[in-house]
Short mmCIF file of C-alpha atoms in Angstrom, two decimals:
data_model
loop_
_atom_site.label_atom_id
_atom_site.label_comp_id
_atom_site.label_asym_id
_atom_site.label_seq_id
_atom_site.Cartn_x
_atom_site.Cartn_y
_atom_site.Cartn_z
CA MET A 1 26.87 -33.58 -36.97
CA THR A 2 28.71 -36.29 -35.08
CA GLN A 3 28.28 -39.67 -37.08
CA LEU A 4 25.54 -41.46 -35.12
CA THR A 5 25.75 -45.28 -35.17
CA LYS A 6 24.75 -46.69 -31.75
CA LEU A 7 23.55 -45.69 -28.30
CA THR A 8 26.96 -46.04 -26.75
CA ASP A 9 28.58 -43.52 -29.08
CA THR A 10 29.98 -40.56 -27.28
CA TYR A 11 30.41 -36.83 -27.23
CA THR A 12 33.74 -35.40 -25.94
CA LEU A 13 33.19 -32.91 -23.14
CA ASN A 14 35.43 -29.73 -22.76
CA ASN A 15 37.58 -31.69 -20.20
CA GLY A 16 38.14 -34.53 -22.54
CA THR A 17 35.72 -36.86 -20.94
CA GLN A 18 33.48 -39.11 -23.06
CA ILE A 19 29.79 -39.07 -22.42
CA PRO A 20 27.21 -41.56 -24.01
CA ILE A 21 25.18 -39.50 -26.51
CA VAL A 22 21.72 -40.66 -25.10
CA GLY A 23 20.85 -41.02 -21.54
CA PHE A 24 18.08 -42.57 -19.70
CA GLY A 25 16.01 -40.04 -17.60
CA THR A 26 14.37 -40.82 -14.18
CA TRP A 27 12.65 -37.52 -13.59
CA GLN A 28 8.95 -38.30 -12.19
CA THR A 29 9.82 -42.01 -11.92
CA PRO A 30 8.48 -43.23 -8.56
CA ASP A 31 10.96 -44.32 -6.07
CA GLY A 32 11.03 -48.05 -5.11
CA ASP A 33 10.63 -50.98 -7.53
CA VAL A 34 9.52 -48.85 -10.48
CA ALA A 35 12.69 -46.81 -10.42
CA ARG A 36 14.93 -49.80 -9.77
CA GLN A 37 13.32 -51.95 -12.51
CA SER A 38 13.21 -49.20 -15.00
CA VAL A 39 16.84 -48.57 -14.72
CA LYS A 40 17.53 -52.28 -14.94
CA THR A 41 15.52 -52.53 -18.03
CA ALA A 42 17.28 -49.51 -19.61
CA ILE A 43 20.59 -50.87 -19.00
CA ALA A 44 19.59 -54.34 -20.46
CA ALA A 45 18.45 -52.47 -23.54
CA GLY A 46 21.67 -50.95 -24.10
CA TYR A 47 21.58 -47.55 -22.12
CA ARG A 48 24.95 -46.88 -20.55
CA HIS A 49 24.02 -43.31 -19.31
CA ILE A 50 21.67 -42.81 -16.27
CA ASP A 51 20.36 -39.44 -15.23
CA THR A 52 18.79 -38.70 -11.75
CA ALA A 53 18.73 -35.94 -9.18
CA PHE A 54 18.42 -35.62 -5.47
CA ALA A 55 15.19 -33.75 -6.01
CA TYR A 56 13.72 -36.77 -7.76
CA GLY A 57 13.72 -38.70 -4.59
CA ASN A 58 14.83 -41.84 -6.21
CA GLU A 59 18.59 -41.94 -5.94
CA LYS A 60 18.68 -45.12 -3.72
CA SER A 61 16.39 -46.88 -6.15
CA VAL A 62 18.32 -45.83 -9.18
CA GLY A 63 21.42 -47.05 -7.54
CA ALA A 64 19.97 -50.37 -6.79
CA GLY A 65 18.98 -50.75 -10.36
CA ILE A 66 22.58 -49.96 -11.35
CA ARG A 67 24.09 -52.37 -8.95
CA GLU A 68 21.53 -55.25 -10.08
CA SER A 69 22.21 -54.64 -13.86
CA GLY A 70 25.38 -56.57 -13.82
CA ILE A 71 27.23 -54.01 -15.79
CA LYS A 72 30.75 -52.86 -14.50
CA ARG A 73 30.68 -49.38 -12.92
CA GLU A 74 33.29 -48.17 -15.31
CA ASN A 75 31.04 -48.95 -18.24
CA LEU A 76 28.29 -46.65 -17.03
CA TRP A 77 27.70 -42.90 -16.79
CA VAL A 78 25.79 -41.63 -13.96
CA THR A 79 24.64 -38.22 -13.31
CA THR A 80 22.84 -36.41 -10.33
CA LYS A 81 22.17 -33.07 -9.33
CA LEU A 82 22.53 -30.50 -6.41
CA THR A 83 19.09 -29.74 -4.92
CA ASN A 84 17.71 -26.29 -4.53
CA ASP A 85 18.06 -25.74 -0.81
CA VAL A 86 21.63 -26.67 -0.16
CA HIS A 87 23.45 -24.20 -2.36
CA GLY A 88 26.80 -22.86 -0.99
CA TYR A 89 30.21 -24.38 -0.39
CA ASP A 90 29.65 -26.37 2.85
CA LYS A 91 26.24 -27.59 1.95
CA THR A 92 27.31 -28.69 -1.41
CA LYS A 93 30.25 -30.72 -0.07
CA ALA A 94 27.89 -32.62 2.17
CA ALA A 95 25.23 -33.10 -0.63
CA ILE A 96 27.82 -34.57 -2.93
CA GLU A 97 28.54 -37.21 -0.13
CA THR A 98 24.88 -37.75 0.28
CA SER A 99 24.28 -38.51 -3.19
CA LEU A 100 27.13 -40.82 -3.44
CA GLN A 101 25.94 -42.67 -0.44
CA ASN A 102 22.33 -42.84 -1.65
CA LEU A 103 23.48 -44.18 -5.18
CA GLY A 104 26.04 -46.64 -3.47
CA LEU A 105 28.78 -45.19 -5.72
CA ASP A 106 32.40 -44.07 -5.11
CA TYR A 107 32.23 -41.40 -7.86
CA LEU A 108 29.86 -39.63 -10.02
CA ASP A 109 30.33 -39.12 -13.81
CA LEU A 110 28.58 -35.89 -13.74
CA TYR A 111 27.25 -33.58 -11.06
CA LEU A 112 25.00 -30.61 -11.82
CA ILE A 113 23.65 -27.53 -10.14
CA HIS A 114 20.02 -28.24 -10.78
CA TRP A 115 18.63 -24.60 -10.76
CA PRO A 116 20.67 -21.25 -10.91
CA ASN A 117 18.22 -19.23 -8.70
CA PRO A 118 15.92 -21.17 -6.49
CA ILE A 119 13.86 -19.63 -3.81
CA ALA A 120 16.21 -20.68 -1.11
CA SER A 121 19.12 -18.69 -2.75
CA ARG A 122 17.31 -15.97 -4.43
CA ALA A 123 18.73 -13.14 -2.26
CA ASN A 124 22.19 -14.32 -2.78
CA TRP A 125 22.23 -16.69 -5.79
CA GLU A 126 25.36 -15.53 -7.28
CA ALA A 127 27.45 -16.11 -4.20
CA ASP A 128 25.85 -19.39 -3.36
CA ASN A 129 26.36 -20.69 -6.91
CA ALA A 130 30.05 -19.58 -6.55
CA GLY A 131 30.43 -21.45 -3.35
CA SER A 132 28.64 -24.49 -4.70
CA TRP A 133 30.92 -24.48 -7.84
CA ARG A 134 34.07 -24.29 -5.73
CA ALA A 135 33.16 -27.30 -3.79
CA MET A 136 32.24 -29.10 -7.04
CA GLU A 137 35.72 -28.08 -8.57
CA GLU A 138 37.35 -29.51 -5.48
CA ALA A 139 35.43 -32.80 -5.75
CA GLN A 140 36.39 -33.07 -9.37
CA LYS A 141 40.03 -32.72 -8.50
CA ALA A 142 39.69 -35.35 -5.74
CA GLY A 143 38.14 -37.75 -8.38
CA LYS A 144 34.72 -37.91 -6.76
CA LEU A 145 33.15 -36.17 -10.00
CA ARG A 146 34.39 -36.80 -13.36
CA ALA A 147 32.62 -33.95 -14.88
CA ILE A 148 30.70 -30.92 -13.41
CA GLY A 149 28.01 -28.74 -15.01
CA VAL A 150 24.75 -26.81 -14.58
CA SER A 151 21.16 -27.19 -15.33
CA ASN A 152 18.54 -24.74 -16.32
CA PHE A 153 21.18 -21.90 -16.45
CA ARG A 154 20.82 -18.99 -18.73
CA PRO A 155 23.85 -17.11 -20.10
CA LYS A 156 23.67 -14.31 -17.34
CA HIS A 157 23.87 -17.12 -14.65
CA ILE A 158 26.91 -18.86 -16.37
CA ASP A 159 28.60 -15.50 -16.72
CA ALA A 160 28.27 -14.83 -13.21
CA LEU A 161 29.66 -18.28 -12.32
CA LEU A 162 32.64 -17.66 -14.57
CA LYS A 163 33.70 -14.61 -12.53
CA THR A 164 35.11 -17.02 -9.96
CA ALA A 165 35.17 -20.36 -11.52
CA THR A 166 38.55 -22.08 -12.61
CA VAL A 167 36.55 -24.74 -14.59
CA VAL A 168 34.09 -24.01 -17.27
CA PRO A 169 30.93 -26.09 -17.05
CA GLN A 170 31.08 -29.25 -19.03
CA VAL A 171 27.29 -29.65 -19.53
CA ASN A 172 24.06 -27.37 -19.26
CA GLN A 173 21.06 -29.58 -19.00
CA ILE A 174 17.99 -27.63 -20.24
CA PHE A 175 14.41 -27.96 -21.44
CA LEU A 176 15.00 -28.96 -25.25
CA ASN A 177 12.67 -30.39 -27.60
CA PRO A 178 10.75 -29.24 -30.80
CA SER A 179 8.53 -26.93 -28.68
CA ASP A 180 11.62 -25.01 -27.37
CA LEU A 181 15.08 -24.92 -29.04
CA GLU A 182 16.26 -22.20 -26.52
CA PRO A 183 18.33 -20.85 -29.24
CA GLU A 184 20.28 -18.24 -27.00
CA VAL A 185 21.10 -20.69 -24.46
CA VAL A 186 22.39 -23.27 -26.99
CA ALA A 187 24.38 -20.58 -28.92
CA TYR A 188 25.98 -19.60 -25.68
CA ASN A 189 26.62 -23.18 -24.59
CA ASN A 190 28.24 -23.93 -28.04
CA ALA A 191 30.40 -20.78 -27.90
CA HIS A 192 31.84 -21.91 -24.46
CA HIS A 193 32.14 -25.66 -25.58
CA ILE A 194 29.50 -26.66 -23.16
CA LEU A 195 27.29 -29.65 -24.14
CA SER A 196 23.62 -29.00 -24.24
CA GLU A 197 21.70 -31.96 -22.69
CA ALA A 198 17.92 -32.09 -23.37
CA TYR A 199 15.67 -32.88 -20.50
CA SER A 200 12.02 -33.56 -21.40
CA PRO A 201 13.16 -34.23 -24.96
CA LEU A 202 9.72 -35.62 -25.67
CA GLY A 203 7.91 -32.34 -24.16
CA THR A 204 6.68 -34.38 -21.01
CA GLY A 205 4.45 -36.22 -23.24
CA LYS A 206 2.67 -33.44 -24.93
CA ILE A 207 4.74 -33.89 -28.12
CA PHE A 208 2.92 -36.93 -29.04
CA THR A 209 -0.29 -35.04 -29.77
CA VAL A 210 1.29 -32.75 -32.39
CA PRO A 211 -0.14 -33.44 -35.99
CA GLU A 212 2.92 -32.39 -37.81
CA LEU A 213 5.07 -34.82 -35.73
CA LYS A 214 2.69 -37.65 -36.25
CA GLU A 215 2.75 -37.01 -40.14
CA LEU A 216 6.56 -37.03 -40.15
CA ALA A 217 6.81 -40.03 -37.89
CA GLU A 218 4.66 -41.94 -40.33
CA LYS A 219 6.84 -40.74 -43.31
CA TYR A 220 9.89 -42.21 -41.49
CA ALA A 221 8.07 -45.41 -40.43
CA LYS A 222 8.95 -44.47 -36.88
CA SER A 223 7.19 -43.44 -33.64
CA VAL A 224 6.98 -39.72 -32.80
CA ALA A 225 9.33 -40.43 -29.94
CA GLN A 226 11.95 -41.97 -32.15
CA LEU A 227 11.55 -39.16 -34.65
CA VAL A 228 12.09 -36.45 -31.91
CA LEU A 229 15.00 -38.22 -30.20
CA ARG A 230 16.64 -38.47 -33.69
CA TRP A 231 15.90 -34.76 -34.34
CA SER A 232 17.62 -33.99 -31.09
CA LEU A 233 20.77 -36.02 -31.94
CA GLN A 234 20.99 -34.43 -35.34
CA HIS A 235 21.12 -30.94 -33.61
CA GLY A 236 24.05 -32.30 -31.53
CA PHE A 237 21.86 -32.45 -28.27
CA LEU A 238 22.13 -35.16 -25.67
CA PRO A 239 18.48 -36.36 -25.11
CA LEU A 240 17.37 -37.99 -21.92
CA PRO A 241 14.20 -39.79 -22.60
CA LYS A 242 12.38 -41.11 -19.63
CA SER A 243 9.84 -44.04 -19.55
CA VAL A 244 8.79 -46.91 -17.07
CA HIS A 245 7.31 -49.00 -19.85
CA ALA A 246 9.82 -51.78 -21.15
CA ASP A 247 8.59 -51.70 -24.61
CA ARG A 248 8.96 -47.97 -24.88
CA ILE A 249 12.38 -48.02 -23.15
CA GLU A 250 13.43 -50.52 -25.96
CA ALA A 251 11.84 -48.65 -28.71
CA ASN A 252 13.52 -45.32 -27.62
CA THR A 253 16.94 -46.93 -28.39
CA LYS A 254 16.24 -47.47 -32.17
CA LEU A 255 17.43 -44.20 -33.46
CA PHE A 256 20.23 -45.14 -35.67
CA ASP A 257 18.72 -46.59 -38.97
CA PHE A 258 17.20 -43.52 -40.37
CA GLU A 259 18.24 -39.74 -40.78
CA ILE A 260 15.86 -36.77 -40.93
CA THR A 261 16.22 -34.66 -43.97
CA ALA A 262 17.31 -31.10 -43.67
CA ALA A 263 13.92 -29.82 -44.84
CA ASP A 264 12.21 -31.98 -42.14
CA MET A 265 14.53 -30.77 -39.51
CA GLN A 266 13.46 -27.19 -40.53
CA LYS A 267 9.76 -28.28 -40.18
CA ILE A 268 10.45 -29.66 -36.76
CA ASP A 269 12.31 -26.51 -35.69
CA GLY A 270 9.38 -24.43 -36.55
CA LEU A 271 7.05 -26.03 -34.03
CA ARG A 272 7.92 -23.50 -31.10
CA GLY A 273 5.33 -23.56 -28.32
CA VAL A 274 3.41 -26.64 -29.29
CA ALA A 275 4.30 -28.50 -25.92
CA GLY A 276 5.26 -25.57 -23.70
CA LEU A 277 8.41 -23.54 -23.18
CA ALA A 278 11.34 -23.71 -20.70
CA ALA A 279 10.42 -22.24 -17.23
CA ASP A 280 12.16 -18.99 -16.30
CA PRO A 281 14.59 -19.91 -13.68
CA ASP A 282 14.53 -16.55 -12.09
CA THR A 283 10.83 -16.75 -11.34
CA THR A 284 10.29 -20.41 -10.41
CA THR A 285 8.67 -20.94 -7.05
CA PHE A 286 10.89 -23.87 -5.71
#
């Protein structure tokens, strides 16, 4: 396990790039003042890693929050994602430029294919992903993307990508929390030196109702959120907690003054299904 001391500690990606070990998520954060202010609040609380996506509909507001934070661009890590209806080489080239414009940035730290097999590409997903990846590799070489990766990809989707890829994905962002450890995907990621990023690390809020987690949080004198985020870090994941409440945004940074015992880690690992499981990317309806 990486020694964990502060929010701005980093993991090293397979291309040598350093990524902060906790990110601030913006999925389901409303566009406009809410997104702008929550990003500013997160950066003020110490976050240096902001995660958004074109599909979230809030890239412009996230970009405004970044600019208004007063933190130098080179001290921030910003991720966004390719949306589902623009897979393929030409569409992906254009989508990268659109996201850069929306965010008001000259480059992105990480760009991900959001879903491997969306409805719009279902008849031709492998070829469409290959085209998107080629555009992303070119953008990375051009300095527009520091790192490139995927999201919601299962091993078969990455295997298909690697048939034509010249760059192994740096990141696979997946649904990871005590309810679903996605062991096969994580093992595959580890074997290929792909970092497992945890979206919905708090189980979209459902995790807070789990009695076993409440009991363990009390034991450590921490909130359930702090306990579960610490659990994620001790697994070597990169959690992306989301909140629009300043007090919770601040509280979710307090992860470095305690350590979960091996026995309690096992207890948490055994909670599969308590807050839902990852969606099957081959049967999603979007």
